[in-house]
Amino acid sequence: MSPEQGNEERTEQATPKRLSEARDKGQVAKSTDLIGAMGFFGVFLAFAATAGGFVSQTLAYLMRSLSTFGDPALLQGGYGQLFGGALTMYASLVWPVLLAALVIGVAANLMQVGFIWSMDPIKPELSRLDPLAGLGRMFSMRALFDLIKALVKLLLVGWAAYSGVQGELDSLLQVGFAEGTAAIVLVGRVLWTLALRVGLVYVLIGTVDFLYQRYEHSKNLRMSRHEVKEEHKQMEGDPQVRAKQKERQRLLATRRMFSDIPKATVVITNPTHYAVALKYEEASGGAPVVVAKGSDYLAQRIIAAAKAAKVPIMPQPEVARALYAKVDLGREIPIELYRLVAEVLAAVFSRKGGL
């Protein structure tokens, strides 16, 4: 590659092959902020759903503990049983919250990039151990941008939390004058409002970050025109790609051929090994055209399609073999076959006239 080609501006969108290779290496557009925001909301909603049970069970446990705190049997056996019961209770209350965070975090990841299995991101690379390269990454424009982005996120989340607390100052001041249950309900309402504000801001940050990550990913994978041309040449030279292209072309030609059978004038058969469908338009002044042909299994399919479309079928082995061997699909019949085909068409038209 010449220096001019190496320095060519990358203006072209990444090809499907380039995108697939990047995905195989684990290089995808993904926002950890969006995953964190969805996980936060998962914890928030799960905790809100279980908060009533959490508070009631905690109060019941405290009342039970205080009532038995001076029990001689409890003193003799130690407080291990009491604390063990507390751990069991809190574990049963916390696991739904943690499970919700895990499930929603995984779901947010799958929604962004789908399922990917790649070991490339964790493969050891000597370049990562280079101290000079590490310093370069630390003081690069990318690092500066990430620092500014982190500060902006911190300020936005801090603003959401501060404004939420400021709006509930009067309620918080009333907590000291409220009774136990009323105080818990009041604090719960304040925490709900605060978490909702912070969560919405966090989701907004994550959404913006995801859109930016997609833009950055697309930009990093852009290609020069020379790279696109080289990739196209490589793809054309690949035997597997050529085979797939030929198979695709064959399937398209077969579909088109079967769609033309209902328009045929007659299907001439061997009668089992060959089938050739001809279309003749007297007004056009041209010779009959082969619109479908096939042997063995394909011939049987052509015959079946002709029967379904009520196209006349004429068993003429000699004519069928000659047409199959000498005339390509979509071509007019040659002059040497005019007489034989004319006899077949005359029989078809006379049969139609008799009907």
Coordinates of C-alpha atoms in Angstrom, one line a residue:
M1 CA 0.0 0.0 0.0
S2 CA 1.3 3.4 -0.9
P3 CA 1.7 6.2 1.7
E4 CA -1.1 8.1 -0.1
Q5 CA -3.4 5.1 0.4
G6 CA -2.3 4.6 4.0
N7 CA -3.2 8.2 4.8
E8 CA -6.4 8.2 2.9
E9 CA -9.3 9.7 4.9
R10 CA -11.7 7.1 6.3
T11 CA -15.0 8.4 4.9
E12 CA -16.8 5.1 4.2
Q13 CA -19.1 3.3 6.6
A14 CA -17.9 -0.1 7.9
T15 CA -18.8 -3.0 5.7
P16 CA -20.8 -6.0 7.2
K17 CA -17.5 -8.0 7.2
R18 CA -15.7 -5.3 9.1
L19 CA -18.5 -5.1 11.6
S20 CA -18.6 -8.9 12.0
E21 CA -14.9 -9.1 12.6
A22 CA -15.1 -6.3 15.2
R23 CA -18.0 -8.1 17.0
D24 CA -16.0 -11.4 17.0
K25 CA -13.3 -9.4 18.9
G26 CA -15.7 -8.1 21.4
Q27 CA -15.6 -4.6 19.9
V28 CA -19.2 -3.3 20.1
A29 CA -21.0 -0.1 21.0
K30 CA -22.0 -0.5 24.7
S31 CA -22.7 1.9 27.5
T32 CA -21.8 0.8 31.0
D33 CA -23.7 3.9 32.3
L34 CA -26.9 2.6 30.7
I35 CA -26.4 -0.8 32.2
G36 CA -25.7 0.8 35.6
A37 CA -28.8 3.0 35.3
M38 CA -31.0 0.0 34.5
G39 CA -29.5 -2.0 37.4
F40 CA -30.1 0.9 39.7
F41 CA -33.7 1.1 38.7
G42 CA -34.0 -2.7 39.1
V43 CA -32.7 -2.4 42.7
F44 CA -34.9 0.6 43.3
L45 CA -38.1 -1.1 42.1
A46 CA -37.4 -4.4 43.8
F47 CA -36.6 -2.6 47.1
A48 CA -39.8 -0.5 46.7
A49 CA -41.8 -3.7 46.1
T50 CA -40.3 -5.4 49.2
A51 CA -40.0 -2.4 51.5
G52 CA -43.3 -3.0 53.3
G53 CA -42.3 -6.5 54.2
F54 CA -38.7 -5.4 55.0
V55 CA -40.0 -2.8 57.5
S56 CA -42.6 -5.0 59.1
Q57 CA -40.2 -7.9 59.6
T58 CA -37.5 -5.7 60.9
L59 CA -39.9 -4.1 63.5
A60 CA -41.2 -7.6 64.5
Y61 CA -37.6 -8.8 64.9
L62 CA -36.7 -5.8 67.0
M63 CA -39.7 -6.3 69.2
R64 CA -39.0 -10.0 69.6
S65 CA -35.4 -9.4 70.3
L66 CA -36.0 -6.7 72.9
S67 CA -38.6 -8.9 74.7
T68 CA -36.2 -11.8 75.0
F69 CA -33.0 -9.9 75.5
G70 CA -32.9 -10.6 79.2
D71 CA -33.9 -14.3 78.9
P72 CA -31.5 -16.4 81.0
A73 CA -31.6 -19.2 78.4
L74 CA -30.5 -16.7 75.8
L75 CA -27.8 -15.4 78.1
Q76 CA -26.6 -18.9 78.8
G77 CA -26.4 -19.9 75.1
G78 CA -25.0 -16.6 73.9
Y79 CA -26.5 -14.3 71.3
G80 CA -25.4 -16.3 68.3
Q81 CA -28.8 -17.7 67.7
L82 CA -30.3 -14.2 67.8
F83 CA -27.8 -12.8 65.4
G84 CA -28.1 -15.8 63.1
G85 CA -31.8 -15.3 62.9
A86 CA -31.2 -11.6 61.9
L87 CA -28.8 -12.6 59.2
T88 CA -31.2 -15.2 57.8
M89 CA -34.0 -12.7 57.8
Y90 CA -32.1 -10.0 56.1
A91 CA -30.7 -12.4 53.5
S92 CA -34.2 -13.5 52.6
L93 CA -35.2 -9.9 52.1
V94 CA -32.1 -8.8 50.2
W95 CA -31.8 -11.6 47.7
P96 CA -34.8 -10.5 45.5
V97 CA -33.2 -7.0 45.3
L98 CA -29.8 -8.4 44.2
L99 CA -31.5 -10.8 41.8
A100 CA -33.4 -8.0 40.2
A101 CA -30.3 -6.0 39.7
L102 CA -28.5 -8.9 38.1
V103 CA -31.4 -9.8 35.8
I104 CA -32.0 -6.2 34.6
G105 CA -28.3 -5.6 34.2
V106 CA -27.9 -8.7 32.0
A107 CA -31.0 -7.7 30.1
A108 CA -29.7 -4.2 29.5
N109 CA -26.4 -5.6 28.2
L110 CA -28.2 -8.0 25.8
M111 CA -30.5 -5.3 24.6
Q112 CA -27.5 -3.2 23.5
V113 CA -25.2 -5.8 21.9
G114 CA -26.9 -9.2 22.1
F115 CA -25.0 -12.3 23.1
I116 CA -21.3 -12.2 22.4
W117 CA -18.7 -14.8 23.3
S118 CA -15.2 -13.5 22.8
M119 CA -11.9 -14.0 24.6
D120 CA -10.1 -11.2 22.8
P121 CA -10.7 -8.4 25.4
I122 CA -9.0 -10.5 28.2
K123 CA -6.1 -11.8 26.1
P124 CA -2.8 -10.7 27.5
E125 CA -1.0 -8.1 25.3
L126 CA 2.5 -6.9 25.9
S127 CA 1.6 -3.5 24.6
R128 CA -0.6 -3.0 27.7
L129 CA 2.5 -3.5 29.9
D130 CA 4.5 -0.8 28.2
P131 CA 4.8 2.1 30.7
L132 CA 5.3 4.7 28.0
A133 CA 2.1 3.5 26.2
G134 CA 0.3 3.5 29.5
L135 CA 1.4 7.1 30.2
G136 CA 0.3 8.1 26.7
R137 CA -3.2 6.6 27.3
M138 CA -3.4 8.4 30.7
F139 CA -2.7 11.8 29.2
S140 CA -4.5 11.3 25.9
M141 CA -7.4 13.3 24.6
R142 CA -9.6 10.3 25.2
A143 CA -8.6 10.2 28.9
L144 CA -9.3 13.9 29.2
F145 CA -12.7 13.4 27.5
D146 CA -13.5 10.5 29.9
L147 CA -12.6 12.7 32.9
I148 CA -14.8 15.5 31.8
K149 CA -17.6 13.1 31.1
A150 CA -17.3 11.6 34.6
L151 CA -17.3 15.0 36.2
V152 CA -20.4 16.0 34.2
K153 CA -22.2 12.8 35.3
L154 CA -21.2 13.4 38.9
L155 CA -22.5 17.0 38.8
L156 CA -25.8 15.9 37.2
V157 CA -26.4 13.1 39.7
G158 CA -25.3 15.4 42.5
W159 CA -27.7 18.1 41.3
A160 CA -30.6 15.6 41.2
A161 CA -29.8 14.3 44.7
Y162 CA -29.4 17.9 46.1
S163 CA -32.6 19.2 44.5
G164 CA -34.5 16.2 45.7
V165 CA -33.3 16.6 49.3
Q166 CA -33.9 20.3 49.2
G167 CA -37.5 19.8 48.1
E168 CA -38.1 17.5 51.1
L169 CA -36.3 19.5 53.8
D170 CA -39.6 20.3 55.5
S171 CA -40.6 16.6 55.5
L172 CA -37.2 15.6 56.9
L173 CA -37.5 18.1 59.7
Q174 CA -40.8 16.5 60.7
V175 CA -39.2 13.1 61.2
G176 CA -38.0 13.9 64.7
F177 CA -41.6 14.8 65.8
A178 CA -43.3 11.8 64.2
E179 CA -44.0 8.5 65.8
G180 CA -42.2 5.3 64.8
T181 CA -44.3 4.0 61.9
A182 CA -45.1 7.5 60.7
A183 CA -41.5 8.4 60.7
I184 CA -40.6 5.3 58.7
V185 CA -43.3 6.1 56.1
L186 CA -42.1 9.7 55.9
V187 CA -38.4 8.7 55.4
G188 CA -39.5 6.1 52.8
R189 CA -41.4 8.7 50.8
V190 CA -38.4 11.0 50.8
L191 CA -36.1 8.2 49.7
W192 CA -38.6 7.2 47.0
T193 CA -38.6 10.7 45.6
L194 CA -34.9 11.0 45.8
A195 CA -34.1 7.7 44.2
L196 CA -36.6 8.3 41.4
R197 CA -35.0 11.7 40.6
V198 CA -31.5 10.2 40.6
G199 CA -32.6 7.2 38.7
L200 CA -34.2 9.2 35.9
V201 CA -31.2 11.4 35.6
Y202 CA -29.0 8.3 35.5
V203 CA -31.1 6.7 32.8
L204 CA -30.9 10.0 30.7
I205 CA -27.1 10.0 31.1
G206 CA -26.9 6.3 30.1
T207 CA -29.1 6.9 27.0
V208 CA -27.0 9.8 25.9
D209 CA -23.8 7.8 26.5
F210 CA -25.2 4.8 24.6
L211 CA -25.9 7.1 21.5
Y212 CA -22.4 8.5 21.8
Q213 CA -20.8 5.1 22.1
R214 CA -22.6 4.0 18.9
Y215 CA -21.4 7.1 17.1
E216 CA -17.9 6.6 18.4
H217 CA -17.9 2.9 17.5
S218 CA -19.1 3.6 14.0
K219 CA -16.5 6.4 13.6
N220 CA -13.6 4.1 14.7
L221 CA -14.6 1.4 12.3
R222 CA -14.9 3.7 9.3
M223 CA -12.9 2.6 6.2
S224 CA -11.1 4.3 3.4
R225 CA -12.3 3.8 -0.2
H226 CA -9.2 1.8 -0.8
E227 CA -9.9 -0.5 2.1
V228 CA -13.4 -1.1 0.8
K229 CA -12.2 -2.0 -2.6
E230 CA -9.5 -4.3 -1.3
E231 CA -12.0 -6.1 0.9
H232 CA -14.4 -6.4 -2.1
K233 CA -11.6 -8.0 -4.1
Q234 CA -10.8 -10.4 -1.3
M235 CA -14.4 -11.4 -1.0
E236 CA -14.7 -12.0 -4.7
G237 CA -11.6 -14.2 -4.7
D238 CA -12.8 -16.3 -1.8
P239 CA -14.0 -19.7 -3.2
Q240 CA -16.6 -20.0 -0.4
V241 CA -18.0 -16.6 -1.2
R242 CA -18.1 -17.4 -4.9
A243 CA -19.9 -20.6 -4.2
K244 CA -22.5 -18.8 -2.0
Q245 CA -23.0 -16.2 -4.7
K246 CA -23.6 -18.9 -7.4
E247 CA -26.0 -20.7 -5.1
R248 CA -27.9 -17.5 -4.4
Q249 CA -28.1 -16.8 -8.2
R250 CA -29.3 -20.3 -8.9
L251 CA -32.0 -20.0 -6.3
L252 CA -33.2 -16.7 -7.7
A253 CA -33.2 -18.1 -11.2
T254 CA -35.2 -21.1 -10.1
R255 CA -37.8 -18.9 -8.3
R256 CA -38.1 -16.7 -11.4
M257 CA -38.4 -19.7 -13.6
F258 CA -41.3 -21.2 -11.6
S259 CA -43.0 -17.8 -11.5
D260 CA -43.0 -17.9 -15.4
I261 CA -44.5 -21.4 -15.7
P262 CA -48.1 -20.2 -15.5
K263 CA -47.5 -17.9 -18.4
A264 CA -46.2 -20.8 -20.6
T265 CA -48.0 -22.0 -23.7
V266 CA -46.9 -25.6 -23.3
V267 CA -44.6 -27.9 -21.3
I268 CA -42.9 -30.5 -23.4
T269 CA -41.7 -33.6 -21.5
N270 CA -39.6 -36.7 -21.9
P271 CA -42.0 -37.6 -20.1
T272 CA -40.1 -38.2 -16.8
H273 CA -36.5 -37.1 -17.2
Y274 CA -36.8 -33.8 -19.0
A275 CA -39.4 -30.9 -19.0
V276 CA -39.2 -27.7 -21.0
A277 CA -41.8 -24.9 -20.8
L278 CA -42.2 -22.8 -23.9
K279 CA -44.0 -19.4 -24.2
Y280 CA -45.2 -18.4 -27.6
E281 CA -46.8 -15.1 -28.4
E282 CA -48.1 -15.1 -32.0
A283 CA -48.6 -11.3 -32.0
S284 CA -44.9 -10.6 -31.2
G285 CA -43.7 -12.3 -34.4
G286 CA -40.9 -14.0 -32.6
A287 CA -40.0 -17.6 -32.0
P288 CA -41.1 -19.5 -28.9
V289 CA -39.0 -18.8 -25.8
V290 CA -37.8 -21.3 -23.2
V291 CA -39.2 -20.0 -19.8
A292 CA -38.4 -23.1 -17.7
K293 CA -36.4 -26.3 -18.1
G294 CA -35.1 -29.0 -15.8
S295 CA -34.2 -32.7 -15.5
D296 CA -35.2 -35.5 -13.1
Y297 CA -36.5 -34.0 -9.9
L298 CA -36.7 -30.4 -11.3
A299 CA -38.5 -31.8 -14.3
Q300 CA -41.1 -33.3 -12.0
R301 CA -41.5 -30.0 -10.2
I302 CA -42.0 -28.2 -13.5
I303 CA -44.7 -30.7 -14.5
A304 CA -46.4 -30.4 -11.2
A305 CA -46.4 -26.6 -11.5
A306 CA -47.8 -26.8 -15.0
K307 CA -50.6 -29.0 -13.9
A308 CA -51.4 -26.7 -11.1
A309 CA -51.5 -23.7 -13.5
K310 CA -53.5 -25.8 -16.1
V311 CA -50.7 -25.4 -18.7
P312 CA -50.9 -28.1 -21.5
I313 CA -48.3 -30.9 -21.1
M314 CA -47.2 -32.7 -24.3
P315 CA -45.0 -35.8 -24.0
Q316 CA -42.5 -35.5 -26.9
P317 CA -39.2 -37.1 -25.8
E318 CA -37.2 -36.2 -28.9
V319 CA -38.2 -32.5 -28.8
A320 CA -37.8 -32.3 -25.0
R321 CA -34.2 -33.7 -25.1
A322 CA -33.3 -31.4 -28.0
L323 CA -34.7 -28.3 -26.3
Y324 CA -33.1 -29.1 -23.0
A325 CA -29.7 -29.6 -24.6
K326 CA -29.6 -26.8 -27.1
V327 CA -31.6 -23.8 -25.7
D328 CA -30.7 -21.8 -22.7
L329 CA -33.2 -20.4 -20.3
G330 CA -34.8 -17.2 -21.6
R331 CA -33.7 -17.8 -25.2
E332 CA -35.7 -18.4 -28.4
I333 CA -35.6 -21.8 -30.0
P334 CA -33.1 -22.2 -32.9
I335 CA -34.3 -22.5 -36.5
E336 CA -33.5 -26.3 -36.7
L337 CA -36.2 -26.9 -34.1
Y338 CA -38.9 -24.8 -35.6
R339 CA -40.6 -27.7 -37.4
L340 CA -40.7 -30.0 -34.4
V341 CA -41.9 -27.2 -32.0
A342 CA -44.5 -26.0 -34.6
E343 CA -46.0 -29.5 -34.7
V344 CA -46.3 -29.5 -30.9
L345 CA -47.9 -26.0 -30.8
A346 CA -50.3 -27.0 -33.6
A347 CA -51.4 -30.0 -31.5
V348 CA -51.9 -27.7 -28.5
F349 CA -53.9 -25.1 -30.4
S350 CA -56.1 -27.7 -32.1
R351 CA -56.8 -29.3 -28.7
K352 CA -57.8 -25.9 -27.3
G353 CA -59.9 -25.3 -30.4
G354 CA -61.6 -28.6 -29.9
L355 CA -62.4 -27.7 -26.3

